[in-house]
PDB file of C-alpha atoms and ligand atoms in Angstrom:
ATOM      1  CA  MET V   1       7.632  18.173 -10.831  1.00  0.00           C
ATOM      2  CA  SER V   2       7.072  17.494 -14.569  1.00  0.00           C
ATOM      3  CA  LEU V   3       3.163  17.484 -15.143  1.00  0.00           C
ATOM      4  CA  THR V   4       1.393  15.315 -17.634  1.00  0.00           C
ATOM      5  CA  THR V   5      -2.208  14.570 -18.074  1.00  0.00           C
ATOM      6  CA  GLU V   6      -2.573  10.799 -17.975  1.00  0.00           C
ATOM      7  CA  PHE V   7      -4.950  11.304 -14.806  1.00  0.00           C
ATOM      8  CA  ALA V   8      -6.491  14.339 -15.769  1.00  0.00           C
ATOM      9  CA  ALA V   9     -10.175  14.634 -14.457  1.00  0.00           C
ATOM     10  CA  LYS V  10      -9.552  11.412 -12.492  1.00  0.00           C
ATOM     11  CA  VAL V  11      -9.946  11.549  -8.676  1.00  0.00           C
ATOM     12  CA  ALA V  12      -7.733   9.286  -6.660  1.00  0.00           C
ATOM     13  CA  ILE V  13      -7.834   8.771  -2.897  1.00  0.00           C
ATOM     14  CA  VAL V  14      -4.475   7.675  -1.338  1.00  0.00           C
ATOM     15  CA  THR V  15      -5.024   6.198   2.331  1.00  0.00           C
ATOM     16  CA  GLY V  16      -2.012   6.550   4.390  1.00  0.00           C
ATOM     17  CA  GLY V  17      -0.724   9.392   1.930  1.00  0.00           C
ATOM     18  CA  ALA V  18       0.676  11.504   4.675  1.00  0.00           C
ATOM     19  CA  ASN V  19       4.060   9.419   4.872  1.00  0.00           C
ATOM     20  CA  GLY V  20       6.147   6.722   3.239  1.00  0.00           C
ATOM     21  CA  MET V  21       5.152   5.162   0.172  1.00  0.00           C
ATOM     22  CA  GLY V  22       1.482   6.659   0.200  1.00  0.00           C
ATOM     23  CA  GLU V  23       3.101  10.371   0.260  1.00  0.00           C
ATOM     24  CA  ARG V  24       5.105   9.242  -2.913  1.00  0.00           C
ATOM     25  CA  VAL V  25       1.911   7.772  -4.634  1.00  0.00           C
ATOM     26  CA  ALA V  26       0.116  10.866  -3.703  1.00  0.00           C
ATOM     27  CA  HIS V  27       2.692  12.972  -5.463  1.00  0.00           C
ATOM     28  CA  THR V  28       2.978  10.775  -8.509  1.00  0.00           C
ATOM     29  CA  LEU V  29      -0.710  10.616  -9.165  1.00  0.00           C
ATOM     30  CA  ALA V  30      -0.413  14.618  -8.894  1.00  0.00           C
ATOM     31  CA  GLU V  31       1.851  14.985 -11.282  1.00  0.00           C
ATOM     32  CA  ALA V  32       0.015  12.921 -13.795  1.00  0.00           C
ATOM     33  CA  GLY V  33      -2.873  15.027 -13.350  1.00  0.00           C
ATOM     34  CA  ALA V  34      -5.079  13.623 -10.810  1.00  0.00           C
ATOM     35  CA  THR V  35      -6.975  15.290  -8.187  1.00  0.00           C
ATOM     36  CA  VAL V  36      -5.618  13.441  -5.118  1.00  0.00           C
ATOM     37  CA  VAL V  37      -7.134  13.178  -1.758  1.00  0.00           C
ATOM     38  CA  VAL V  38      -4.593  12.235   0.988  1.00  0.00           C
ATOM     39  CA  ALA V  39      -6.665  10.366   3.456  1.00  0.00           C
ATOM     40  CA  ASP V  40      -4.702  10.012   6.884  1.00  0.00           C
ATOM     41  CA  ARG V  41      -4.993  10.296  10.674  1.00  0.00           C
ATOM     42  CA  ASP V  42      -1.810  12.268  10.751  1.00  0.00           C
ATOM     43  CA  ALA V  43      -3.150  15.819  10.086  1.00  0.00           C
ATOM     44  CA  GLU V  44       0.262  17.436  10.502  1.00  0.00           C
ATOM     45  CA  ARG V  45       2.056  15.447   7.686  1.00  0.00           C
ATOM     46  CA  GLY V  46      -1.027  15.209   5.634  1.00  0.00           C
ATOM     47  CA  ALA V  47      -1.215  18.882   5.455  1.00  0.00           C
ATOM     48  CA  LEU V  48       2.488  19.179   4.361  1.00  0.00           C
ATOM     49  CA  VAL V  49       2.121  16.917   1.557  1.00  0.00           C
ATOM     50  CA  VAL V  50      -0.801  18.740   0.180  1.00  0.00           C
ATOM     51  CA  ASP V  51       1.040  21.743   0.339  1.00  0.00           C
ATOM     52  CA  GLU V  52       3.780  20.243  -1.340  1.00  0.00           C
ATOM     53  CA  ILE V  53       1.703  18.890  -4.113  1.00  0.00           C
ATOM     54  CA  GLY V  54       0.111  22.197  -4.449  1.00  0.00           C
ATOM     55  CA  ALA V  55       3.340  24.154  -4.877  1.00  0.00           C
ATOM     56  CA  ALA V  56       4.595  21.985  -7.523  1.00  0.00           C
ATOM     57  CA  GLY V  57       1.449  22.698  -9.509  1.00  0.00           C
ATOM     58  CA  GLY V  58      -0.651  19.867  -8.503  1.00  0.00           C
ATOM     59  CA  VAL V  59      -3.969  19.639  -7.140  1.00  0.00           C
ATOM     60  CA  ALA V  60      -4.536  17.541  -3.527  1.00  0.00           C
ATOM     61  CA  TYR V  61      -6.732  17.717  -0.412  1.00  0.00           C
ATOM     62  CA  PHE V  62      -6.398  16.207   2.861  1.00  0.00           C
ATOM     63  CA  SER V  63      -9.089  14.385   4.692  1.00  0.00           C
ATOM     64  CA  HIS V  64      -8.548  13.498   8.258  1.00  0.00           C
ATOM     65  CA  VAL V  65      -9.559   9.819   8.642  1.00  0.00           C
ATOM     66  CA  ASP V  66      -9.030   6.641  10.581  1.00  0.00           C
ATOM     67  CA  VAL V  67      -9.835   4.211   7.833  1.00  0.00           C
ATOM     68  CA  SER V  68     -10.382   1.394  10.369  1.00  0.00           C
ATOM     69  CA  VAL V  69     -13.315   2.862  11.882  1.00  0.00           C
ATOM     70  CA  GLU V  70     -16.413   2.118   9.611  1.00  0.00           C
ATOM     71  CA  SER V  71     -18.321   5.527  10.112  1.00  0.00           C
ATOM     72  CA  GLU V  72     -15.130   7.426   8.893  1.00  0.00           C
ATOM     73  CA  VAL V  73     -14.454   5.419   5.787  1.00  0.00           C
ATOM     74  CA  LYS V  74     -18.294   5.876   4.816  1.00  0.00           C
ATOM     75  CA  HIS V  75     -17.795   9.732   5.661  1.00  0.00           C
ATOM     76  CA  LEU V  76     -14.586  10.090   3.669  1.00  0.00           C
ATOM     77  CA  ILE V  77     -16.261   8.194   0.491  1.00  0.00           C
ATOM     78  CA  GLU V  78     -19.382  10.443   0.914  1.00  0.00           C
ATOM     79  CA  SER V  79     -17.441  13.706   1.308  1.00  0.00           C
ATOM     80  CA  VAL V  80     -14.889  12.986  -2.036  1.00  0.00           C
ATOM     81  CA  LEU V  81     -17.916  12.164  -3.955  1.00  0.00           C
ATOM     82  CA  SER V  82     -20.009  15.322  -2.941  1.00  0.00           C
ATOM     83  CA  SER V  83     -16.787  17.505  -3.267  1.00  0.00           C
ATOM     84  CA  HIS V  84     -15.415  16.032  -6.437  1.00  0.00           C
ATOM     85  CA  GLY V  85     -18.355  14.136  -8.267  1.00  0.00           C
ATOM     86  CA  ARG V  86     -16.569  10.819  -8.733  1.00  0.00           C
ATOM     87  CA  ILE V  87     -13.663   8.479  -7.595  1.00  0.00           C
ATOM     88  CA  ASP V  88     -11.471   6.661 -10.134  1.00  0.00           C
ATOM     89  CA  VAL V  89      -8.936   5.346  -7.862  1.00  0.00           C
ATOM     90  CA  ILE V  90      -8.052   4.394  -4.510  1.00  0.00           C
ATOM     91  CA  ASP V  91      -4.791   3.127  -3.146  1.00  0.00           C
ATOM     92  CA  ASN V  92      -5.606   1.303   0.184  1.00  0.00           C
ATOM     93  CA  ASN V  93      -2.052   1.866   1.403  1.00  0.00           C
ATOM     94  CA  ALA V  94      -2.473   2.626   5.162  1.00  0.00           C
ATOM     95  CA  ALA V  95      -1.622  -0.023   7.743  1.00  0.00           C
ATOM     96  CA  ALA V  96      -0.763  -0.174  11.400  1.00  0.00           C
ATOM     97  CA  LEU V  97       2.904  -0.577  10.905  1.00  0.00           C
ATOM     98  CA  GLU V  98       3.627   0.590  14.593  1.00  0.00           C
ATOM     99  CA  LEU V  99       2.067  -2.702  15.830  1.00  0.00           C
ATOM    100  CA  THR V 100       4.755  -4.796  14.225  1.00  0.00           C
ATOM    101  CA  ALA V 101       7.013  -3.911  17.106  1.00  0.00           C
ATOM    102  CA  ASN V 102       4.831  -6.012  19.387  1.00  0.00           C
ATOM    103  CA  ASP V 103       4.114  -8.692  16.653  1.00  0.00           C
ATOM    104  CA  GLY V 104       5.946 -12.094  17.504  1.00  0.00           C
ATOM    105  CA  PRO V 105       5.724 -15.863  17.408  1.00  0.00           C
ATOM    106  CA  ILE V 106       2.073 -17.174  17.597  1.00  0.00           C
ATOM    107  CA  ALA V 107       2.313 -18.665  21.220  1.00  0.00           C
ATOM    108  CA  GLU V 108       3.867 -15.379  22.422  1.00  0.00           C
ATOM    109  CA  LEU V 109       1.611 -13.071  20.570  1.00  0.00           C
ATOM    110  CA  GLU V 110      -0.838 -10.706  22.773  1.00  0.00           C
ATOM    111  CA  ALA V 111      -4.462 -11.534  21.417  1.00  0.00           C
ATOM    112  CA  ASP V 112      -5.039  -7.593  21.211  1.00  0.00           C
ATOM    113  CA  VAL V 113      -1.927  -7.120  18.955  1.00  0.00           C
ATOM    114  CA  PHE V 114      -3.556  -9.676  16.874  1.00  0.00           C
ATOM    115  CA  THR V 115      -7.097  -8.270  16.660  1.00  0.00           C
ATOM    116  CA  ASP V 116      -5.665  -4.632  16.310  1.00  0.00           C
ATOM    117  CA  SER V 117      -3.340  -5.693  13.486  1.00  0.00           C
ATOM    118  CA  LEU V 118      -6.280  -7.328  11.575  1.00  0.00           C
ATOM    119  CA  ARG V 119      -8.555  -4.140  12.051  1.00  0.00           C
ATOM    120  CA  GLY V 120      -5.472  -1.697  10.951  1.00  0.00           C
ATOM    121  CA  ASP V 121      -4.304  -3.815   8.225  1.00  0.00           C
ATOM    122  CA  LEU V 122      -7.109  -5.859   6.819  1.00  0.00           C
ATOM    123  CA  PHE V 123     -10.378  -4.568   8.186  1.00  0.00           C
ATOM    124  CA  ALA V 124      -9.444  -0.923   6.978  1.00  0.00           C
ATOM    125  CA  PRO V 125      -8.843  -2.117   3.285  1.00  0.00           C
ATOM    126  CA  PHE V 126     -11.994  -4.093   3.642  1.00  0.00           C
ATOM    127  CA  LEU V 127     -14.116  -1.032   4.592  1.00  0.00           C
ATOM    128  CA  CYS V 128     -12.583   1.281   1.996  1.00  0.00           C
ATOM    129  CA  CYS V 129     -13.440  -1.467  -0.678  1.00  0.00           C
ATOM    130  CA  LYS V 130     -16.944  -1.908   0.596  1.00  0.00           C
ATOM    131  CA  TYR V 131     -17.650   1.747   0.427  1.00  0.00           C
ATOM    132  CA  VAL V 132     -15.744   2.803  -2.658  1.00  0.00           C
ATOM    133  CA  ILE V 133     -17.020   0.079  -4.822  1.00  0.00           C
ATOM    134  CA  PRO V 134     -20.760   1.513  -5.168  1.00  0.00           C
ATOM    135  CA  ALA V 135     -19.375   4.981  -5.863  1.00  0.00           C
ATOM    136  CA  MET V 136     -17.001   3.383  -8.480  1.00  0.00           C
ATOM    137  CA  VAL V 137     -19.867   1.396 -10.013  1.00  0.00           C
ATOM    138  CA  GLN V 138     -21.933   4.656 -10.174  1.00  0.00           C
ATOM    139  CA  GLY V 139     -19.019   6.512 -12.003  1.00  0.00           C
ATOM    140  CA  GLY V 140     -18.647   3.641 -14.593  1.00  0.00           C
ATOM    141  CA  GLY V 141     -15.717   1.773 -13.018  1.00  0.00           C
ATOM    142  CA  GLY V 142     -12.453   2.357 -11.242  1.00  0.00           C
ATOM    143  CA  SER V 143      -9.124   0.915 -10.283  1.00  0.00           C
ATOM    144  CA  ILE V 144      -8.454  -0.263  -6.555  1.00  0.00           C
ATOM    145  CA  ILE V 145      -4.872  -1.064  -5.461  1.00  0.00           C
ATOM    146  CA  ASN V 146      -4.523  -2.675  -2.149  1.00  0.00           C
ATOM    147  CA  MET V 147      -1.127  -2.603  -0.391  1.00  0.00           C
ATOM    148  CA  ALA V 148      -0.008  -6.122   0.727  1.00  0.00           C
ATOM    149  CA  SER V 149       3.359  -7.261   1.508  1.00  0.00           C
ATOM    150  CA  VAL V 150       5.902 -10.157   0.821  1.00  0.00           C
ATOM    151  CA  SER V 151       5.129 -10.920   4.591  1.00  0.00           C
ATOM    152  CA  GLY V 152       1.851 -12.276   3.176  1.00  0.00           C
ATOM    153  CA  PHE V 153       3.379 -14.938   0.998  1.00  0.00           C
ATOM    154  CA  ALA V 154       5.349 -17.083   3.466  1.00  0.00           C
ATOM    155  CA  GLY V 155       5.914 -17.608   7.042  1.00  0.00           C
ATOM    156  CA  GLU V 156       8.259 -15.500   9.198  1.00  0.00           C
ATOM    157  CA  LEU V 157       9.926 -15.557  12.439  1.00  0.00           C
ATOM    158  CA  THR V 158       7.890 -12.574  14.253  1.00  0.00           C
ATOM    159  CA  LEU V 159       5.631 -11.101  11.763  1.00  0.00           C
ATOM    160  CA  SER V 160       2.669 -13.338  12.434  1.00  0.00           C
ATOM    161  CA  ALA V 161      -0.340 -11.017  12.520  1.00  0.00           C
ATOM    162  CA  TYR V 162       1.165  -8.680   9.999  1.00  0.00           C
ATOM    163  CA  GLY V 163       1.548 -11.702   7.824  1.00  0.00           C
ATOM    164  CA  ILE V 164      -1.905 -13.043   8.117  1.00  0.00           C
ATOM    165  CA  ALA V 165      -3.489  -9.741   7.688  1.00  0.00           C
ATOM    166  CA  LYS V 166      -1.458  -9.250   4.325  1.00  0.00           C
ATOM    167  CA  ALA V 167      -2.358 -12.806   3.060  1.00  0.00           C
ATOM    168  CA  GLY V 168      -6.092 -11.651   3.942  1.00  0.00           C
ATOM    169  CA  VAL V 169      -5.414  -8.444   1.900  1.00  0.00           C
ATOM    170  CA  MET V 170      -4.436 -10.795  -1.143  1.00  0.00           C
ATOM    171  CA  GLN V 171      -7.877 -12.562  -1.013  1.00  0.00           C
ATOM    172  CA  LEU V 172      -9.687  -9.427  -0.453  1.00  0.00           C
ATOM    173  CA  THR V 173      -8.068  -8.367  -3.828  1.00  0.00           C
ATOM    174  CA  ARG V 174      -9.068 -11.396  -5.528  1.00  0.00           C
ATOM    175  CA  ALA V 175     -12.642 -11.301  -4.136  1.00  0.00           C
ATOM    176  CA  VAL V 176     -13.206  -7.793  -5.247  1.00  0.00           C
ATOM    177  CA  ALA V 177     -11.626  -8.512  -8.756  1.00  0.00           C
ATOM    178  CA  THR V 178     -13.856 -11.352  -9.298  1.00  0.00           C
ATOM    179  CA  GLN V 179     -17.222  -9.824  -8.087  1.00  0.00           C
ATOM    180  CA  TYR V 180     -17.051  -6.359  -9.518  1.00  0.00           C
ATOM    181  CA  GLY V 181     -15.092  -6.840 -12.811  1.00  0.00           C
ATOM    182  CA  ARG V 182     -17.960  -6.847 -15.020  1.00  0.00           C
ATOM    183  CA  GLN V 183     -19.028  -3.410 -13.339  1.00  0.00           C
ATOM    184  CA  GLY V 184     -15.707  -1.977 -14.459  1.00  0.00           C
ATOM    185  CA  ILE V 185     -13.779  -2.409 -11.434  1.00  0.00           C
ATOM    186  CA  ARG V 186     -10.181  -3.595 -11.335  1.00  0.00           C
ATOM    187  CA  CYS V 187      -8.866  -4.715  -8.138  1.00  0.00           C
ATOM    188  CA  ASN V 188      -5.113  -5.634  -7.854  1.00  0.00           C
ATOM    189  CA  ALA V 189      -2.601  -5.755  -5.004  1.00  0.00           C
ATOM    190  CA  ILE V 190       1.116  -4.757  -4.805  1.00  0.00           C
ATOM    191  CA  ALA V 191       3.542  -6.784  -2.390  1.00  0.00           C
ATOM    192  CA  PRO V 192       6.534  -4.741  -1.789  1.00  0.00           C
ATOM    193  CA  SER V 193       9.681  -6.246   0.166  1.00  0.00           C
ATOM    194  CA  PHE V 194      11.633  -3.863   2.375  1.00  0.00           C
ATOM    195  CA  VAL V 195      11.228  -0.425   1.099  1.00  0.00           C
ATOM    196  CA  THR V 196      13.337   2.733   1.780  1.00  0.00           C
ATOM    197  CA  THR V 197      10.848   4.824   3.547  1.00  0.00           C
ATOM    198  CA  ARG V 198      11.825   7.409   6.038  1.00  0.00           C
ATOM    199  CA  ASN V 199      10.341   5.303   8.799  1.00  0.00           C
ATOM    200  CA  ASN V 200      12.418   2.463   8.050  1.00  0.00           C
ATOM    201  CA  ASP V 201      15.207   4.668   7.892  1.00  0.00           C
ATOM    202  CA  LEU V 202      14.354   5.809  10.967  1.00  0.00           C
ATOM    203  CA  TYR V 203      13.135   2.587  13.135  1.00  0.00           C
ATOM    204  CA  ALA V 204      13.983  -0.508  11.305  1.00  0.00           C
ATOM    205  CA  PRO V 205      16.835  -2.382  12.690  1.00  0.00           C
ATOM    206  CA  PRO V 206      19.903  -1.195  10.540  1.00  0.00           C
ATOM    207  CA  GLU V 207      20.545  -5.013   9.848  1.00  0.00           C
ATOM    208  CA  LEU V 208      17.281  -5.478   8.118  1.00  0.00           C
ATOM    209  CA  GLN V 209      17.862  -3.549   4.665  1.00  0.00           C
ATOM    210  CA  GLY V 210      21.255  -5.749   4.228  1.00  0.00           C
ATOM    211  CA  ILE V 211      19.445  -8.938   5.196  1.00  0.00           C
ATOM    212  CA  TYR V 212      16.911  -8.071   2.377  1.00  0.00           C
ATOM    213  CA  GLU V 213      19.459  -6.981  -0.135  1.00  0.00           C
ATOM    214  CA  ARG V 214      21.703 -10.046   0.339  1.00  0.00           C
ATOM    215  CA  VAL V 215      18.717 -12.110  -1.141  1.00  0.00           C
ATOM    216  CA  THR V 216      17.408  -9.679  -3.764  1.00  0.00           C
ATOM    217  CA  PRO V 217      18.385 -10.669  -7.143  1.00  0.00           C
ATOM    218  CA  VAL V 218      18.611  -7.029  -8.227  1.00  0.00           C
ATOM    219  CA  ASP V 219      21.159  -4.701  -6.290  1.00  0.00           C
ATOM    220  CA  ARG V 220      19.144  -2.879  -4.265  1.00  0.00           C
ATOM    221  CA  VAL V 221      15.778  -2.845  -2.396  1.00  0.00           C
ATOM    222  CA  PRO V 222      12.722  -0.963  -3.619  1.00  0.00           C
ATOM    223  CA  SER V 223      12.320   2.776  -2.995  1.00  0.00           C
ATOM    224  CA  PRO V 224       8.838   4.525  -2.314  1.00  0.00           C
ATOM    225  CA  GLN V 225       9.039   5.687  -5.989  1.00  0.00           C
ATOM    226  CA  ASP V 226       9.394   2.312  -7.147  1.00  0.00           C
ATOM    227  CA  ILE V 227       6.042   1.360  -5.473  1.00  0.00           C
ATOM    228  CA  ALA V 228       4.385   4.546  -6.528  1.00  0.00           C
ATOM    229  CA  ASP V 229       5.192   3.734 -10.242  1.00  0.00           C
ATOM    230  CA  ALA V 230       3.823   0.254  -9.977  1.00  0.00           C
ATOM    231  CA  VAL V 231       0.543   1.727  -8.034  1.00  0.00           C
ATOM    232  CA  ALA V 232       0.372   4.456 -11.096  1.00  0.00           C
ATOM    233  CA  PHE V 233       0.472   1.521 -13.637  1.00  0.00           C
ATOM    234  CA  LEU V 234      -2.131  -0.189 -12.074  1.00  0.00           C
ATOM    235  CA  ALA V 235      -4.489   2.679 -11.598  1.00  0.00           C
ATOM    236  CA  SER V 236      -3.941   3.638 -15.352  1.00  0.00           C
ATOM    237  CA  GLU V 237      -5.643   2.639 -18.572  1.00  0.00           C
ATOM    238  CA  ARG V 238      -2.347   0.799 -19.480  1.00  0.00           C
ATOM    239  CA  SER V 239      -3.079  -2.026 -17.189  1.00  0.00           C
ATOM    240  CA  GLN V 240      -6.732  -2.573 -18.301  1.00  0.00           C
ATOM    241  CA  MET V 241      -6.578  -6.562 -18.386  1.00  0.00           C
ATOM    242  CA  ILE V 242      -4.560  -6.864 -15.021  1.00  0.00           C
ATOM    243  CA  ASN V 243      -6.987  -7.825 -12.533  1.00  0.00           C
ATOM    244  CA  GLY V 244      -7.087  -9.771  -9.397  1.00  0.00           C
ATOM    245  CA  GLN V 245      -3.026  -9.836  -9.362  1.00  0.00           C
ATOM    246  CA  VAL V 246      -0.927  -9.644  -6.376  1.00  0.00           C
ATOM    247  CA  ILE V 247       2.538  -7.804  -8.061  1.00  0.00           C
ATOM    248  CA  ALA V 248       5.624  -8.461  -6.231  1.00  0.00           C
ATOM    249  CA  VAL V 249       7.586  -5.184  -6.349  1.00  0.00           C
ATOM    250  CA  ASP V 250      10.655  -6.885  -4.868  1.00  0.00           C
ATOM    251  CA  GLY V 251      13.396  -6.757  -7.080  1.00  0.00           C
ATOM    252  CA  GLY V 252      12.875 -10.545  -7.772  1.00  0.00           C
ATOM    253  CA  LEU V 253      13.099 -11.568  -3.985  1.00  0.00           C
ATOM    254  CA  ARG V 254      10.215 -13.887  -4.428  1.00  0.00           C
ATOM    255  CA  ALA V 255      11.600 -15.567  -7.641  1.00  0.00           C
ATOM    256  CA  ALA V 256      15.035 -16.320  -5.914  1.00  0.00           C
ATOM    257  CA  SER V 257      15.448 -19.639  -4.149  1.00  0.00           C
ATOM    258  CA  PRO V 258      15.399 -19.521  -0.077  1.00  0.00           C
ATOM    259  CA  ILE V 259      18.913 -20.818  -0.275  1.00  0.00           C
ATOM    260  CA  VAL V 260      20.452 -18.034  -2.257  1.00  0.00           C
ATOM    261  CA  ALA V 261      21.119 -16.037   1.025  1.00  0.00           C
ATOM    262  CA  GLY V 262      23.120 -18.857   2.359  1.00  0.00           C
ATOM    263  CA  TYR V 263      24.846 -19.704  -0.932  1.00  0.00           C
ATOM    264  CA  ARG V 264      26.029 -16.104  -1.209  1.00  0.00           C
ATOM    265  CA  GLY V 265      27.505 -16.096   2.063  1.00  0.00           C
ATOM    266  CA  TRP V 266      29.276 -19.288   1.305  1.00  0.00           C
ATOM    267  CA  GLN V 267      30.620 -17.678  -2.103  1.00  0.00           C
ATOM    268  CA  GLU V 268      31.900 -14.581  -0.250  1.00  0.00           C
ATOM    269  CA  SER V 269      33.551 -16.769   2.359  1.00  0.00           C
ATOM    270  CA  GLY V 270      35.694 -18.379  -0.406  1.00  0.00           C
ATOM    271  CA  ARG V 271      33.958 -21.722   0.145  1.00  0.00           C
TER     272      ARG V 271
HETATM  273  N1  NAD P   1       7.776   0.049   4.412  1.00  0.00           N
HETATM  274  C1  NAD P   1       8.159  -1.305   4.012  1.00  0.00           C
HETATM  275  O1  NAD P   1       9.064  -1.734   3.969  1.00  0.00           O
HETATM  276  C2  NAD P   1       6.763  -2.182   3.720  1.00  0.00           C
HETATM  277  C3  NAD P   1       6.971  -3.297   2.861  1.00  0.00           C
HETATM  278  C4  NAD P   1       5.896  -4.084   2.429  1.00  0.00           C
HETATM  279  C5  NAD P   1       4.700  -3.412   2.358  1.00  0.00           C
HETATM  280  N2  NAD P   1       4.374  -2.174   3.139  1.00  0.00           N
HETATM  281  C6  NAD P   1       3.066  -1.760   3.379  1.00  0.00           C
HETATM  282  O2  NAD P   1       3.078  -0.485   2.628  1.00  0.00           O
HETATM  283  C7  NAD P   1       2.174   0.417   3.223  1.00  0.00           C
HETATM  284  C8  NAD P   1       2.867   1.703   3.317  1.00  0.00           C
HETATM  285  O3  NAD P   1       3.934   1.572   4.397  1.00  0.00           O
HETATM  286  P1  NAD P   1       4.883   2.749   4.662  1.00  0.00           P
HETATM  287  O4  NAD P   1       6.149   2.041   5.270  1.00  0.00           O
HETATM  288  O5  NAD P   1       5.010   3.702   3.791  1.00  0.00           O
HETATM  289  O6  NAD P   1       4.202   3.168   6.086  1.00  0.00           O
HETATM  290  P2  NAD P   1       4.134   4.628   6.818  1.00  0.00           P
HETATM  291  O7  NAD P   1       4.249   4.104   8.386  1.00  0.00           O
HETATM  292  O8  NAD P   1       5.485   5.318   6.597  1.00  0.00           O
HETATM  293  O9  NAD P   1       3.067   5.333   6.557  1.00  0.00           O
HETATM  294  C9  NAD P   1       1.651   4.923   6.788  1.00  0.00           C
HETATM  295  C10 NAD P   1       0.751   5.832   6.871  1.00  0.00           C
HETATM  296  O10 NAD P   1      -0.394   5.368   6.990  1.00  0.00           O
HETATM  297  C11 NAD P   1      -1.119   6.275   8.071  1.00  0.00           C
HETATM  298  N3  NAD P   1      -2.327   5.341   8.651  1.00  0.00           N
HETATM  299  C12 NAD P   1      -1.860   4.088   9.415  1.00  0.00           C
HETATM  300  N4  NAD P   1      -3.138   3.576   9.725  1.00  0.00           N
HETATM  301  C13 NAD P   1      -4.038   4.402   9.384  1.00  0.00           C
HETATM  302  C14 NAD P   1      -5.332   4.494   9.754  1.00  0.00           C
HETATM  303  N5  NAD P   1      -6.040   3.569  10.336  1.00  0.00           N
HETATM  304  N6  NAD P   1      -6.083   5.433   9.213  1.00  0.00           N
HETATM  305  C15 NAD P   1      -5.601   6.555   8.381  1.00  0.00           C
HETATM  306  N7  NAD P   1      -4.325   6.672   8.338  1.00  0.00           N
HETATM  307  C16 NAD P   1      -3.605   5.690   8.858  1.00  0.00           C
HETATM  308  C17 NAD P   1      -0.138   6.614   9.021  1.00  0.00           C
HETATM  309  O11 NAD P   1      -0.594   7.865   9.725  1.00  0.00           O
HETATM  310  C18 NAD P   1       1.071   7.008   7.986  1.00  0.00           C
HETATM  311  O12 NAD P   1       0.917   8.294   7.322  1.00  0.00           O
HETATM  312  C19 NAD P   1       1.533  -0.239   4.136  1.00  0.00           C
HETATM  313  O13 NAD P   1       0.275  -0.984   3.969  1.00  0.00           O
HETATM  314  C20 NAD P   1       2.643  -1.548   4.620  1.00  0.00           C
HETATM  315  O14 NAD P   1       2.166  -2.343   5.337  1.00  0.00           O
HETATM  316  C21 NAD P   1       5.429  -1.445   3.609  1.00  0.00           C
END
């Protein structure tokens, strides 16, 4: 790890920081000098991430929390404030991705899967915003980064509840940005496409990455580090005039016409 000082004296919370892209975000902010609170319900992995950050010379703490439970989010924010005195950054990254396996077309979707997805994917970041905003205002401002998804931009065949929740995350972002900008708080969202996380490597259908690669203008899909770099930028002073935006980190997927995949297939088949 090469340590820098961009986030020196800053305190950052990363929800879902025990795995996947949240883990990378935690490492990246710690490498830039932040004190990082890894807030996750996975205590085993959370402790490991915190140990790894410490071993590399960074400063990180683990907080065991379910961010979809209001009393736990309230306690998280209060305890970070009392231990560290301030909160400058929160990456609302945690989501109930395990539910996507039971997501599906609207008429076939179990009502419980829908409400649980909204709770894990939208209510949780709402709670984190609700409780972190007064803490940030008290400290003179801060940066909130919500994790959306390209699934929140357009209809998909199966990810109904997930996509609806992520579209809500985008509107949550615009609401916070509009309401608290004058108090020094910026709020932006990142919308990744398929990311090469450990869980995707293990559990996603193997064809899925190839489907994304086929339609992505650049020659690969994003890595967790690509997402972490975007989070670090939005968390930093370098993005001071970026507020209320949903930034797609998708290699240009959203910019490409929907016919690109079919056209590529047609070209490759020799027309
Ligand atoms: N992986 C992708 O391809 C992809 C694409 C677009 C968007 N996203 C979004 O990026 C974010 C991170 O995804 P990932 O693939 O790194 O996830 P992941 O499943 O690898 O890790 C998610 C982490 O969040 C934690 N978590 C989940 N719900 C929680 C809760 N209620 N309270 C506390 N911790 C909780 C889990 O324990 C886990 O450590 C999510 O918001 C996801 O929707 C992922």
